[in-house]
Amino acid sequence: MDEDNEIAYHLYEKDGHVTAIWEMQGRKHMRTIDPRSEEGKRILGSHTADDDEPPAEDAGQQATA
């Protein structure tokens, strides 16, 4: 599948809770999925975070250390 057509999910968090899931095709936002919905729960349960990016908290601590 071409990278521009690949579907990816971006999670948005606030205070440690996922508030929205964005379905992206390339750089285009296709739709927003409620994480409390059946589909949102299925996505959260079946996908993992990319391992190549450290969590934001760790990145901030590394930058100041």
N, CA, C and O atoms as a GROMACS GRO file, in nm:
protein
  260
    1MET      N    1   0.085  -0.119   0.000
    1MET     CA    2   0.000   0.000   0.000
    1MET      C    3   0.089   0.124   0.000
    1MET      O    4   0.188   0.129   0.073
    2ASP      N    5   0.057   0.222  -0.078
    2ASP     CA    6   0.132   0.347  -0.087
    2ASP      C    7   0.119   0.424   0.044
    2ASP      O    8   0.012   0.426   0.105
    3GLU      N    9   0.228   0.488   0.089
    3GLU     CA   10   0.226   0.561   0.217
    3GLU      C   11   0.120   0.669   0.221
    3GLU      O   12   0.063   0.694   0.327
    4ASP      N   13   0.090   0.734   0.108
    4ASP     CA   14  -0.011   0.839   0.106
    4ASP      C   15  -0.152   0.783   0.128
    4ASP      O   16  -0.241   0.856   0.170
    5ASN      N   17  -0.172   0.654   0.100
    5ASN     CA   18  -0.303   0.592   0.116
    5ASN      C   19  -0.314   0.511   0.244
    5ASN      O   20  -0.421   0.458   0.274
    6GLU      N   21  -0.205   0.499   0.319
    6GLU     CA   22  -0.206   0.420   0.441
    6GLU      C   23  -0.290   0.487   0.548
    6GLU      O   24  -0.280   0.608   0.570
    7ILE      N   25  -0.372   0.408   0.615
    7ILE     CA   26  -0.455   0.459   0.724
    7ILE      C   27  -0.375   0.452   0.854
    7ILE      O   28  -0.316   0.350   0.886
    8ALA      N   29  -0.374   0.562   0.928
    8ALA     CA   30  -0.306   0.568   1.057
    8ALA      C   31  -0.401   0.632   1.157
    8ALA      O   32  -0.492   0.707   1.119
    9TYR      N   33  -0.380   0.603   1.284
    9TYR     CA   34  -0.462   0.659   1.391
    9TYR      C   35  -0.374   0.742   1.483
    9TYR      O   36  -0.267   0.698   1.525
   10HIS      N   37  -0.420   0.862   1.512
   10HIS     CA   38  -0.349   0.953   1.603
   10HIS      C   39  -0.436   0.972   1.726
   10HIS      O   40  -0.554   1.008   1.716
   11LEU      N   41  -0.378   0.949   1.842
   11LEU     CA   42  -0.452   0.965   1.967
   11LEU      C   43  -0.422   1.101   2.028
   11LEU      O   44  -0.308   1.146   2.028
   12TYR      N   45  -0.524   1.164   2.079
   12TYR     CA   46  -0.508   1.292   2.148
   12TYR      C   47  -0.546   1.271   2.294
   12TYR      O   48  -0.653   1.220   2.326
   13GLU      N   49  -0.456   1.312   2.381
   13GLU     CA   50  -0.474   1.292   2.525
   13GLU      C   51  -0.482   1.424   2.599
   13GLU      O   52  -0.425   1.525   2.558
   14LYS      N   53  -0.556   1.421   2.710
   14LYS     CA   54  -0.560   1.534   2.801
   14LYS      C   55  -0.567   1.475   2.941
   14LYS      O   56  -0.652   1.391   2.970
   15ASP      N   57  -0.477   1.518   3.027
   15ASP     CA   58  -0.470   1.469   3.165
   15ASP      C   59  -0.462   1.317   3.171
   15ASP      O   60  -0.520   1.255   3.260
   16GLY      N   61  -0.388   1.256   3.078
   16GLY     CA   62  -0.367   1.112   3.078
   16GLY      C   63  -0.479   1.029   3.020
   16GLY      O   64  -0.474   0.906   3.027
   17HIS      N   65  -0.580   1.093   2.963
   17HIS     CA   66  -0.693   1.020   2.904
   17HIS      C   67  -0.702   1.052   2.756
   17HIS      O   68  -0.685   1.166   2.714
   18VAL      N   69  -0.730   0.949   2.675
   18VAL     CA   70  -0.750   0.970   2.532
   18VAL      C   71  -0.883   1.041   2.514
   18VAL      O   72  -0.987   0.992   2.559
   19THR      N   73  -0.881   1.156   2.446
   19THR     CA   74  -1.003   1.234   2.426
   19THR      C   75  -1.057   1.222   2.284
   19THR      O   76  -1.175   1.246   2.261
   20ALA      N   77  -0.971   1.185   2.190
   20ALA     CA   78  -1.014   1.170   2.051
   20ALA      C   79  -0.915   1.081   1.976
   20ALA      O   80  -0.797   1.074   2.010
   21ILE      N   81  -0.966   1.015   1.874
   21ILE     CA   82  -0.884   0.936   1.784
   21ILE      C   83  -0.907   0.992   1.645
   21ILE      O   84  -1.020   0.998   1.598
   22TRP      N   85  -0.799   1.034   1.579
   22TRP     CA   86  -0.809   1.084   1.442
   22TRP      C   87  -0.767   0.975   1.347
   22TRP      O   88  -0.659   0.917   1.361
   23GLU      N   89  -0.852   0.947   1.249
   23GLU     CA   90  -0.815   0.855   1.142
   23GLU      C   91  -0.756   0.939   1.029
   23GLU      O   92  -0.821   1.030   0.977
   24MET      N   93  -0.633   0.908   0.993
   24MET     CA   94  -0.560   0.985   0.893
   24MET      C   95  -0.528   0.896   0.773
   24MET      O   96  -0.499   0.778   0.788
   25GLN      N   97  -0.534   0.955   0.654
   25GLN     CA   98  -0.488   0.888   0.532
   25GLN      C   99  -0.380   0.978   0.475
   25GLN      O  100  -0.409   1.083   0.418
   26GLY      N  101  -0.255   0.935   0.492
   26GLY     CA  102  -0.144   1.024   0.459
   26GLY      C  103  -0.148   1.141   0.555
   26GLY      O  104  -0.146   1.121   0.677
   27ARG      N  105  -0.152   1.262   0.502
   27ARG     CA  106  -0.160   1.382   0.588
   27ARG      C  107  -0.302   1.436   0.601
   27ARG      O  108  -0.324   1.539   0.664
   28LYS      N  109  -0.399   1.364   0.541
   28LYS     CA  110  -0.537   1.411   0.540
   28LYS      C  111  -0.616   1.350   0.656
   28LYS      O  112  -0.616   1.228   0.676
   29HIS      N  113  -0.685   1.437   0.731
   29HIS     CA  114  -0.772   1.392   0.840
   29HIS      C  115  -0.901   1.341   0.778
   29HIS      O  116  -0.974   1.416   0.712
   30MET      N  117  -0.929   1.212   0.798
   30MET     CA  118  -1.048   1.153   0.740
   30MET      C  119  -1.170   1.168   0.832
   30MET      O  120  -1.278   1.209   0.788
   31ARG      N  121  -1.150   1.136   0.962
   31ARG     CA  122  -1.262   1.147   1.056
   31ARG      C  123  -1.210   1.140   1.199
   31ARG      O  124  -1.096   1.099   1.223
   32THR      N  125  -1.294   1.180   1.292
   32THR     CA  126  -1.263   1.172   1.435
   32THR      C  127  -1.350   1.063   1.495
   32THR      O  128  -1.470   1.056   1.470
   33ILE      N  129  -1.288   0.978   1.575
   33ILE     CA  130  -1.358   0.866   1.637
   33ILE      C  131  -1.359   0.887   1.788
   33ILE      O  132  -1.256   0.920   1.848
   34ASP      N  133  -1.475   0.869   1.849
   34ASP     CA  134  -1.488   0.881   1.994
   34ASP      C  135  -1.424   0.758   2.058
   34ASP      O  136  -1.462   0.646   2.026
   35PRO      N  137  -1.327   0.777   2.148
   35PRO     CA  138  -1.261   0.662   2.210
   35PRO      C  139  -1.355   0.578   2.298
   35PRO      O  140  -1.322   0.464   2.331
   36ARG      N  141  -1.470   0.633   2.334
   36ARG     CA  142  -1.567   0.558   2.416
   36ARG      C  143  -1.658   0.470   2.332
   36ARG      O  144  -1.727   0.383   2.386
   37SER      N  145  -1.659   0.492   2.199
   37SER     CA  146  -1.744   0.412   2.110
   37SER      C  147  -1.688   0.272   2.094
   37SER      O  148  -1.573   0.246   2.130
   38GLU      N  149  -1.769   0.181   2.041
   38GLU     CA  150  -1.723   0.043   2.017
   38GLU      C  151  -1.601   0.044   1.926
   38GLU      O  152  -1.503  -0.027   1.952
   39GLU      N  153  -1.606   0.123   1.818
   39GLU     CA  154  -1.493   0.130   1.726
   39GLU      C  155  -1.370   0.188   1.794
   39GLU      O  156  -1.258   0.140   1.774
   40GLY      N  157  -1.389   0.292   1.873
   40GLY     CA  158  -1.278   0.352   1.946
   40GLY      C  159  -1.212   0.254   2.042
   40GLY      O  160  -1.090   0.247   2.050
   41LYS      N  161  -1.294   0.179   2.114
   41LYS     CA  162  -1.240   0.079   2.207
   41LYS      C  163  -1.164  -0.030   2.132
   41LYS      O  164  -1.061  -0.077   2.178
   42ARG      N  165  -1.216  -0.069   2.016
   42ARG     CA  166  -1.150  -0.171   1.935
   42ARG      C  167  -1.014  -0.121   1.886
   42ARG      O  168  -0.916  -0.194   1.888
   43ILE      N  169  -1.009   0.005   1.841
   43ILE     CA  170  -0.882   0.064   1.794
   43ILE      C  171  -0.782   0.073   1.909
   43ILE      O  172  -0.666   0.036   1.893
   44LEU      N  173  -0.826   0.122   2.024
   44LEU     CA  174  -0.737   0.135   2.139
   44LEU      C  175  -0.684   0.000   2.185
   44LEU      O  176  -0.571  -0.010   2.232
   45GLY      N  177  -0.765  -0.103   2.172
   45GLY     CA  178  -0.724  -0.236   2.217
   45GLY      C  179  -0.636  -0.311   2.119
   45GLY      O  180  -0.567  -0.405   2.157
   46SER      N  181  -0.638  -0.270   1.992
   46SER     CA  182  -0.566  -0.348   1.891
   46SER      C  183  -0.443  -0.281   1.834
   46SER      O  184  -0.369  -0.344   1.759
   47HIS      N  185  -0.418  -0.155   1.868
   47HIS     CA  186  -0.302  -0.084   1.814
   47HIS      C  187  -0.203  -0.050   1.925
   47HIS      O  188  -0.241  -0.033   2.041
   48THR      N  189  -0.077  -0.041   1.887
   48THR     CA  190   0.027  -0.004   1.982
   48THR      C  191   0.094   0.124   1.936
   48THR      O  192   0.089   0.159   1.819
   49ALA      N  193   0.155   0.193   2.030
   49ALA     CA  194   0.228   0.317   1.998
   49ALA      C  195   0.356   0.283   1.923
   49ALA      O  196   0.411   0.175   1.938
   50ASP      N  197   0.402   0.377   1.842
   50ASP     CA  198   0.530   0.361   1.773
   50ASP      C  199   0.641   0.358   1.877
   50ASP      O  200   0.644   0.443   1.966
   51ASP      N  201   0.731   0.262   1.866
   51ASP     CA  202   0.840   0.248   1.963
   51ASP      C  203   0.955   0.344   1.938
   51ASP      O  204   1.039   0.363   2.026
   52ASP      N  205   0.961   0.406   1.820
   52ASP     CA  206   1.075   0.492   1.787
   52ASP      C  207   1.065   0.631   1.847
   52ASP      O  208   1.163   0.705   1.842
   53GLU      N  209   0.951   0.670   1.902
   53GLU     CA  210   0.936   0.802   1.962
   53GLU      C  211   0.920   0.787   2.113
   53GLU      O  212   0.829   0.717   2.157
   54PRO      N  213   1.005   0.850   2.194
   54PRO     CA  214   0.989   0.840   2.339
   54PRO      C  215   0.866   0.919   2.383
   54PRO      O  216   0.828   1.015   2.316
   55PRO      N  217   0.803   0.880   2.493
   55PRO     CA  218   0.690   0.957   2.545
   55PRO      C  219   0.732   1.102   2.572
   55PRO      O  220   0.849   1.128   2.599
   56ALA      N  221   0.639   1.194   2.564
   56ALA     CA  222   0.668   1.337   2.578
   56ALA      C  223   0.737   1.367   2.711
   56ALA      O  224   0.830   1.448   2.715
   57GLU      N  225   0.695   1.302   2.820
   57GLU     CA  226   0.757   1.326   2.950
   57GLU      C  227   0.904   1.286   2.948
   57GLU      O  228   0.989   1.360   2.997
   58ASP      N  229   0.933   1.170   2.891
   58ASP     CA  230   1.072   1.123   2.884
   58ASP      C  231   1.157   1.215   2.797
   58ASP      O  232   1.272   1.243   2.830
   59ALA      N  233   1.100   1.262   2.685
   59ALA     CA  234   1.175   1.350   2.595
   59ALA      C  235   1.211   1.480   2.666
   59ALA      O  236   1.322   1.530   2.649
   60GLY      N  237   1.118   1.534   2.745
   60GLY     CA  238   1.146   1.657   2.818
   60GLY      C  239   1.251   1.638   2.924
   60GLY      O  240   1.335   1.725   2.945
   61GLN      N  241   1.248   1.524   2.991
   61GLN     CA  242   1.348   1.497   3.095
   61GLN      C  243   1.485   1.476   3.034
   61GLN      O  244   1.585   1.518   3.092
   62GLN      N  245   1.492   1.411   2.918
   62GLN     CA  246   1.620   1.388   2.852
   62GLN      C  247   1.680   1.519   2.803
   62GLN      O  248   1.802   1.537   2.807
   63ALA      N  249   1.595   1.609   2.757
   63ALA     CA  250   1.644   1.736   2.703
   63ALA      C  251   1.704   1.824   2.814
   63ALA      O  252   1.798   1.900   2.789
   64THR      N  253   1.650   1.814   2.934
   64THR     CA  254   1.698   1.899   3.043
   64THR      C  255   1.810   1.834   3.123
   64THR      O  256   1.879   1.901   3.199
   65ALA      N  257   1.828   1.704   3.106
   65ALA     CA  258   1.932   1.632   3.183
   65ALA      C  259   2.070   1.652   3.124
   65ALA      O  260   2.168   1.598   3.177
   0.00000   0.00000   0.00000
